[in-house]
Tab-separated table of C-alpha atoms (C1' of nucleotides) in Angstrom:
chain	number	residue	atom	x	y	z
U	1	MET	CA	24.960	-20.921	-13.049
U	2	SER	CA	21.593	-19.611	-11.944
U	3	SER	CA	22.342	-20.229	-8.269
U	4	GLU	CA	25.269	-17.843	-8.660
U	5	ILE	CA	22.904	-15.229	-9.982
U	6	ARG	CA	20.680	-15.572	-6.977
U	7	ARG	CA	23.406	-15.315	-4.422
U	8	SER	CA	24.937	-12.393	-6.222
U	9	MET	CA	21.782	-10.276	-6.220
U	10	PRO	CA	22.520	-6.976	-4.488
U	11	LEU	CA	19.701	-6.890	-1.955
U	12	LEU	CA	21.296	-5.723	1.280
U	13	SER	CA	22.144	-2.272	2.596
U	14	ILE	CA	25.326	-1.669	4.528
U	15	SER	CA	23.550	-1.469	7.867
U	16	ILE	CA	22.118	-4.952	7.396
U	17	VAL	CA	25.496	-6.273	6.352
U	18	MET	CA	26.961	-4.726	9.489
U	19	GLN	CA	24.478	-6.680	11.589
U	20	LEU	CA	25.021	-9.884	9.646
U	21	THR	CA	28.803	-9.746	9.836
U	22	ASP	CA	29.387	-7.754	13.003
U	23	LEU	CA	31.733	-5.479	11.072
U	24	THR	CA	31.700	-1.680	11.147
U	25	ALA	CA	30.879	0.376	8.058
U	26	ARG	CA	34.466	1.599	8.145
U	27	GLN	CA	35.786	-1.928	7.942
U	28	ILE	CA	33.469	-2.923	5.113
U	29	ARG	CA	34.421	0.134	3.078
U	30	TYR	CA	38.077	-0.469	3.777
U	31	TYR	CA	37.866	-4.003	2.415
U	32	GLU	CA	36.120	-2.670	-0.650
U	33	GLU	CA	38.877	-0.099	-1.042
U	34	HIS	CA	41.271	-3.031	-1.143
U	35	ASP	CA	39.137	-4.713	-3.800
U	36	LEU	CA	38.125	-7.692	-1.723
U	37	ILE	CA	34.463	-6.985	-2.481
U	38	GLN	CA	32.772	-4.995	-5.227
U	39	PRO	CA	29.322	-4.099	-3.935
U	40	HIS	CA	26.788	-2.824	-6.409
U	41	ARG	CA	25.771	0.834	-6.250
U	42	THR	CA	22.307	2.346	-6.444
U	43	GLU	CA	21.645	5.298	-8.736
U	44	GLY	CA	22.220	7.433	-5.669
U	45	ASN	CA	25.605	5.818	-4.991
U	46	ARG	CA	24.602	3.733	-1.976
U	47	ARG	CA	26.299	0.343	-1.681
U	48	MET	CA	24.136	-2.744	-2.083
U	49	PHE	CA	25.520	-6.123	-1.066
U	50	SER	CA	24.721	-9.667	-2.099
U	51	LEU	CA	24.754	-12.757	0.065
U	52	ASN	CA	27.976	-13.664	-1.686
U	53	ASP	CA	29.473	-10.401	-0.480
U	54	VAL	CA	28.430	-11.227	3.058
U	55	ASP	CA	30.075	-14.621	2.820
U	56	ILE	CA	33.265	-13.031	1.603
U	57	LEU	CA	33.173	-10.497	4.421
U	58	LEU	CA	32.832	-13.289	6.966
U	59	GLU	CA	35.847	-14.994	5.449
U	60	ILE	CA	37.836	-11.785	5.570
U	61	LYS	CA	36.861	-11.290	9.178
U	62	ASP	CA	38.026	-14.769	10.117
U	63	MET	CA	41.309	-14.457	8.308
U	64	LEU	CA	42.026	-11.094	9.902
U	65	GLU	CA	41.306	-12.549	13.306
U	66	GLN	CA	43.865	-15.205	12.451
U	67	GLY	CA	46.485	-12.569	11.841
U	68	ILE	CA	46.478	-12.684	8.045
U	69	ASN	CA	46.766	-9.207	6.563
U	70	MET	CA	45.051	-7.625	3.558
U	71	ALA	CA	47.787	-8.689	1.171
U	72	GLY	CA	47.584	-12.266	2.350
U	73	ILE	CA	43.826	-12.316	2.118
U	74	LYS	CA	43.999	-10.966	-1.406
U	75	LYS	CA	46.321	-13.772	-2.430
U	76	VAL	CA	44.111	-16.360	-0.803
U	77	PHE	CA	41.144	-15.122	-2.817
U	78	ASP	CA	43.234	-15.046	-5.968
U	79	MET	CA	44.126	-18.683	-5.376
U	80	LYS	CA	40.483	-19.574	-4.944
U	81	ASN	CA	39.593	-17.978	-8.236
U	82	ASP	CA	42.477	-19.502	-10.117
U	83	PRO	CA	43.107	-23.153	-9.249
U	84	ALA	CA	46.070	-23.066	-11.590
U	85	ILE	CA	48.219	-21.627	-8.856
U	86	GLN	CA	47.683	-24.786	-6.879
U	87	GLN	CA	49.650	-26.598	-9.542
U	88	ALA	CA	52.287	-23.889	-9.328
U	89	SER	CA	51.944	-23.637	-13.085
U	90	LYS	CA	51.786	-20.478	-15.170
U	91	GLU	CA	50.987	-18.183	-12.243
U	92	VAL	CA	52.274	-14.628	-12.358
U	93	ILE	CA	53.155	-14.660	-8.684
U	94	SER	CA	56.809	-14.631	-7.788
U	95	ASP	CA	58.328	-17.667	-6.107
U	96	SER	CA	59.034	-15.739	-2.931
U	97	ASP	CA	55.430	-14.531	-2.832
U	98	LEU	CA	54.196	-18.045	-3.278
U	99	ARG	CA	56.484	-19.408	-0.580
U	100	LYS	CA	55.367	-16.667	1.759
U	101	ILE	CA	51.692	-17.482	1.248
U	102	LEU	CA	52.219	-21.165	1.659
U	103	ARG	CA	54.228	-20.646	4.816
U	104	GLU	CA	51.411	-18.509	6.188
U	105	GLU	CA	48.871	-21.137	5.260
U	106	MET	CA	50.898	-23.832	6.956
U	107	ARG	CA	51.221	-21.880	10.138
U	108	GLN	CA	47.510	-21.185	10.225
U	109	ALA	CA	46.492	-24.643	9.122
U	110	GLN	CA	44.312	-25.646	12.049
U	111	ARG	CA	42.703	-22.283	12.265
U	112	MET	CA	42.114	-22.240	8.531
U	113	GLN	CA	40.024	-25.281	9.139
U	114	LYS	CA	37.857	-23.222	11.427
U	115	THR	CA	37.652	-20.631	8.652
U	116	SER	CA	36.189	-23.132	6.252
U	117	LEU	CA	33.466	-23.860	8.723
U	118	ARG	CA	32.876	-20.213	9.356
U	119	GLN	CA	32.304	-19.723	5.656
U	120	GLY	CA	29.136	-21.728	5.903
U	121	ASP	CA	27.802	-19.612	8.737
U	122	LEU	CA	25.521	-17.607	6.544
U	123	SER	CA	23.754	-20.554	5.007
U	124	ARG	CA	20.992	-20.140	7.526
U	125	PHE	CA	19.913	-16.901	5.880
U	126	TYR	CA	18.980	-18.212	2.463
U	127	GLN	CA	16.791	-21.258	1.861
J	1	MET	CA	10.685	-23.758	12.717
J	2	SER	CA	14.124	-22.426	11.915
J	3	SER	CA	13.333	-22.122	8.209
J	4	GLU	CA	10.534	-19.762	9.239
J	5	ILE	CA	13.042	-17.709	11.161
J	6	ARG	CA	15.212	-17.421	8.113
J	7	ARG	CA	12.492	-16.342	5.764
J	8	SER	CA	11.153	-13.924	8.322
J	9	MET	CA	14.429	-12.091	8.870
J	10	PRO	CA	13.934	-8.395	8.109
J	11	LEU	CA	16.779	-7.818	5.677
J	12	LEU	CA	15.309	-5.723	2.892
J	13	SER	CA	14.692	-2.002	2.568
J	14	ILE	CA	11.589	-0.702	0.876
J	15	SER	CA	13.424	0.276	-2.292
J	16	ILE	CA	14.618	-3.296	-2.800
J	17	VAL	CA	11.143	-4.630	-2.125
J	18	MET	CA	9.827	-2.201	-4.732
J	19	GLN	CA	12.209	-3.688	-7.292
J	20	LEU	CA	11.424	-7.246	-6.279
J	21	THR	CA	7.667	-6.817	-6.410
J	22	ASP	CA	7.250	-4.031	-8.918
J	23	LEU	CA	5.041	-2.198	-6.449
J	24	THR	CA	5.312	1.467	-5.490
J	25	ALA	CA	6.236	2.566	-1.979
J	26	ARG	CA	2.741	3.984	-1.697
J	27	GLN	CA	1.189	0.630	-2.454
J	28	ILE	CA	3.401	-1.228	-0.022
J	29	ARG	CA	2.626	1.218	2.767
J	30	TYR	CA	-1.064	1.066	1.954
J	31	TYR	CA	-1.106	-2.702	2.306
J	32	GLU	CA	0.670	-2.364	5.608
J	33	GLU	CA	-1.916	0.186	6.697
J	34	HIS	CA	-4.498	-2.514	6.002
J	35	ASP	CA	-2.530	-4.974	8.107
J	36	LEU	CA	-1.670	-7.352	5.305
J	37	ILE	CA	2.022	-7.103	6.218
J	38	GLN	CA	3.795	-6.026	9.395
J	39	PRO	CA	7.313	-5.049	8.374
J	40	HIS	CA	9.882	-4.660	11.096
J	41	ARG	CA	11.104	-1.166	11.948
J	42	THR	CA	14.657	0.003	12.533
J	43	GLU	CA	15.474	2.195	15.503
J	44	GLY	CA	15.120	5.083	13.118
J	45	ASN	CA	11.637	3.960	12.049
J	46	ARG	CA	12.570	2.672	8.596
J	47	ARG	CA	10.639	-0.385	7.391
J	48	MET	CA	12.607	-3.594	6.955
J	49	PHE	CA	11.038	-6.467	5.055
J	50	SER	CA	11.585	-10.205	5.087
J	51	LEU	CA	11.397	-12.599	2.161
J	52	ASN	CA	8.090	-13.719	3.618
J	53	ASP	CA	6.830	-10.173	3.343
J	54	VAL	CA	7.862	-10.090	-0.288
J	55	ASP	CA	6.005	-13.313	-0.969
J	56	ILE	CA	2.892	-11.905	0.643
J	57	LEU	CA	3.183	-8.722	-1.391
J	58	LEU	CA	3.387	-10.748	-4.592
J	59	GLU	CA	0.249	-12.593	-3.586
J	60	ILE	CA	-1.531	-9.343	-2.823
J	61	LYS	CA	-0.486	-7.977	-6.172
J	62	ASP	CA	-1.845	-10.992	-8.002
J	63	MET	CA	-5.123	-10.965	-6.165
J	64	LEU	CA	-5.610	-7.261	-6.783
J	65	GLU	CA	-4.961	-7.799	-10.468
J	66	GLN	CA	-7.687	-10.415	-10.337
J	67	GLY	CA	-10.144	-7.861	-9.013
J	68	ILE	CA	-10.171	-8.992	-5.383
J	69	ASN	CA	-10.262	-6.032	-3.028
J	70	MET	CA	-8.478	-5.431	0.278
J	71	ALA	CA	-11.309	-6.934	2.319
J	72	GLY	CA	-11.335	-10.053	0.194
J	73	ILE	CA	-7.584	-10.404	0.406
J	74	LYS	CA	-7.725	-10.042	4.156
J	75	LYS	CA	-10.233	-12.864	4.373
J	76	VAL	CA	-8.159	-15.061	2.112
J	77	PHE	CA	-5.160	-14.602	4.381
J	78	ASP	CA	-7.297	-15.226	7.436
J	79	MET	CA	-8.391	-18.502	5.898
J	80	LYS	CA	-4.830	-19.476	5.246
J	81	ASN	CA	-3.901	-18.875	8.839
J	82	ASP	CA	-6.920	-20.625	10.238
J	83	PRO	CA	-7.760	-23.857	8.422
J	84	ALA	CA	-10.788	-24.174	10.666
J	85	ILE	CA	-12.787	-21.938	8.383
J	86	GLN	CA	-12.375	-24.486	5.640
J	87	GLN	CA	-14.511	-26.787	7.705
J	88	ALA	CA	-16.980	-23.951	8.151
J	89	SER	CA	-16.777	-24.687	11.837
J	90	LYS	CA	-16.368	-22.227	14.685
J	91	GLU	CA	-15.420	-19.287	12.432
J	92	VAL	CA	-16.570	-15.824	13.450
J	93	ILE	CA	-17.388	-14.873	9.878
J	94	SER	CA	-21.029	-14.417	8.963
J	95	ASP	CA	-22.630	-16.836	6.542
J	96	SER	CA	-23.103	-14.145	3.933
J	97	ASP	CA	-19.457	-13.136	4.246
J	98	LEU	CA	-18.406	-16.708	3.819
J	99	ARG	CA	-20.616	-17.245	0.811
J	100	LYS	CA	-19.324	-14.053	-0.737
J	101	ILE	CA	-15.723	-15.140	-0.358
J	102	LEU	CA	-16.372	-18.593	-1.664
J	103	ARG	CA	-18.245	-17.215	-4.659
J	104	GLU	CA	-15.311	-14.952	-5.382
J	105	GLU	CA	-12.914	-17.847	-5.065
J	106	MET	CA	-15.004	-19.948	-7.425
J	107	ARG	CA	-15.124	-17.265	-10.041
J	108	GLN	CA	-11.393	-16.736	-9.864
J	109	ALA	CA	-10.583	-20.404	-9.629
J	110	GLN	CA	-8.406	-20.773	-12.689
J	111	ARG	CA	-6.634	-17.555	-12.003
J	112	MET	CA	-6.171	-18.478	-8.365
J	113	GLN	CA	-4.247	-21.374	-9.735
J	114	LYS	CA	-1.961	-18.935	-11.426
J	115	THR	CA	-1.686	-17.116	-8.105
J	116	SER	CA	-0.430	-20.206	-6.371
J	117	LEU	CA	2.282	-20.451	-8.944
J	118	ARG	CA	3.046	-16.795	-8.646
J	119	GLN	CA	3.606	-17.318	-4.930
J	120	GLY	CA	6.651	-19.349	-5.739
J	121	ASP	CA	8.102	-16.655	-7.917
J	122	LEU	CA	10.477	-15.467	-5.288
J	123	SER	CA	11.978	-18.836	-4.603
J	124	ARG	CA	14.756	-17.987	-7.002
J	125	PHE	CA	16.086	-15.389	-4.578
J	126	TYR	CA	16.891	-17.624	-1.647
J	127	GLN	CA	18.851	-20.828	-2.112
L	1	DA	C1'	-24.735	11.691	-8.831
L	2	DT	C1'	-22.319	10.072	-4.760
L	3	DT	C1'	-19.324	7.371	-2.334
L	4	DA	C1'	-15.563	4.272	-1.536
L	5	DT	C1'	-11.284	2.291	-2.941
L	6	DA	C1'	-6.663	2.135	-4.484
L	7	DT	C1'	-3.097	4.840	-5.891
L	8	DG	C1'	-0.501	9.244	-7.354
L	9	DT	C1'	1.904	13.295	-5.876
L	10	DT	C1'	3.970	16.669	-3.028
L	11	DA	C1'	6.162	18.869	1.019
L	12	DG	C1'	8.898	18.942	4.983
L	13	DA	C1'	11.423	16.315	8.347
L	14	DA	C1'	14.471	12.691	9.890
L	15	DA	C1'	17.470	8.787	9.219
L	16	DA	C1'	21.025	6.467	6.740
L	17	DA	C1'	24.891	6.440	3.883
L	18	DC	C1'	28.672	8.747	1.407
L	19	DT	C1'	33.448	10.812	0.991
L	20	DG	C1'	37.454	12.696	2.888
L	21	DA	C1'	40.351	13.940	6.519
L	22	DC	C1'	42.611	13.386	10.596
L	23	DA	C1'	43.540	10.418	14.877
L	24	DT	C1'	45.408	6.221	16.925
L	25	DA	C1'	46.706	1.565	18.599
L	26	DC	C1'	49.663	-1.953	17.553
L	27	DA	C1'	53.219	-4.639	15.003
L	28	DG	C1'	57.262	-4.906	12.855
L	29	DT	C1'	61.876	-2.967	11.667
L	30	DG	C1'	66.210	-0.440	11.488
W	1	DC	C1'	64.009	3.401	21.052
W	2	DA	C1'	62.164	5.960	17.309
W	3	DC	C1'	59.865	5.200	12.944
W	4	DT	C1'	56.669	3.329	9.750
W	5	DG	C1'	52.753	0.922	8.042
W	6	DT	C1'	48.356	-1.221	8.770
W	7	DA	C1'	43.685	-1.547	10.184
W	8	DT	C1'	40.314	0.926	12.327
W	9	DG	C1'	37.994	4.913	14.912
W	10	DT	C1'	35.822	9.310	14.604
W	11	DC	C1'	34.032	13.537	12.866
W	12	DA	C1'	32.096	16.970	9.528
W	13	DG	C1'	29.489	18.229	5.763
W	14	DT	C1'	26.666	16.522	2.034
W	15	DT	C1'	23.458	13.648	-0.507
W	16	DT	C1'	20.151	9.993	-0.768
W	17	DT	C1'	16.489	7.477	1.113
W	18	DT	C1'	12.560	6.958	3.783
W	19	DC	C1'	8.992	8.699	6.658
W	20	DT	C1'	4.287	10.846	7.650
W	21	DA	C1'	0.509	13.597	6.397
W	22	DA	C1'	-2.288	15.780	3.253
W	23	DC	C1'	-4.570	16.491	-0.792
W	24	DA	C1'	-5.761	14.820	-5.714
W	25	DT	C1'	-7.879	11.484	-8.826
W	26	DA	C1'	-9.488	7.520	-11.611
W	27	DT	C1'	-12.413	3.732	-11.412
W	28	DA	C1'	-15.998	0.905	-9.519
W	29	DA	C1'	-20.006	0.341	-6.767
W	30	DT	C1'	-24.460	2.136	-5.102
DNA sequence: ATTATATGTTAGAAAAACTGACATACAGTG
DNA sequence: CACTGTATGTCAGTTTTTCTAACATATAAT
């Protein structure tokens, strides 16, 4: 999809992403360390972020504020990328893991709603 | 207009603008020197460009390739910003200046067409 | 032949970003 | 209560990026 290509263009330096997300450089790098984002690198090894990355960072921020930890956030993103898990089909996640995630999601249900809204926050920056 | 605000947000470093426009840093700074763009500055004095700036740079590039010089480009932008000149009304530009510009525009008419298209080139980067 | 224009190149300085290490607040657990 | 793990702060030393200013140069205009 060409719109994916656009939104995934690595145009933004870390300082701009800090402003856009209100996260510290430390936090952004930490989330990368945990594989939640994979910013592009320049020849000189500087991180370059796409608008997609910024969206993801805003989601991470919201979920953290809701008390979900890295592991939980990772699972949530995994679920997004693989709808199969929603059918509880061939997923490689243990039953206890799955129950844990679902329980968490239940408990945070209303606030998750707020998260979904928050996701759209960045739309004002492109188009 | 809020869409103006979006497109005028200074998000891009000069190296990214170089990639996007295929201009050198020297060229970009030279055009700024001639007041064709006014990039924002960080606290540390680094230039930060908006998508609008990039569009303008692409227009400058096209016009230069068509043989229009800085002065001509300046006038073209002035005309854009002040539609009054199109009516040849209260403009502060001398008659000879005006004739010169118009002659230039005539001669480059077909290619100016191409320029207008070129302006839209960047649309693929936002939305 | 001279001048002006647009751009290249270089040097030295300053800002921004990187990694890695150590510090710490807070939550959860035995 | 002491202990541990998690997410983040902070600092040091280094590298990359960007800045200005100056000088060089090719091409076009006079």
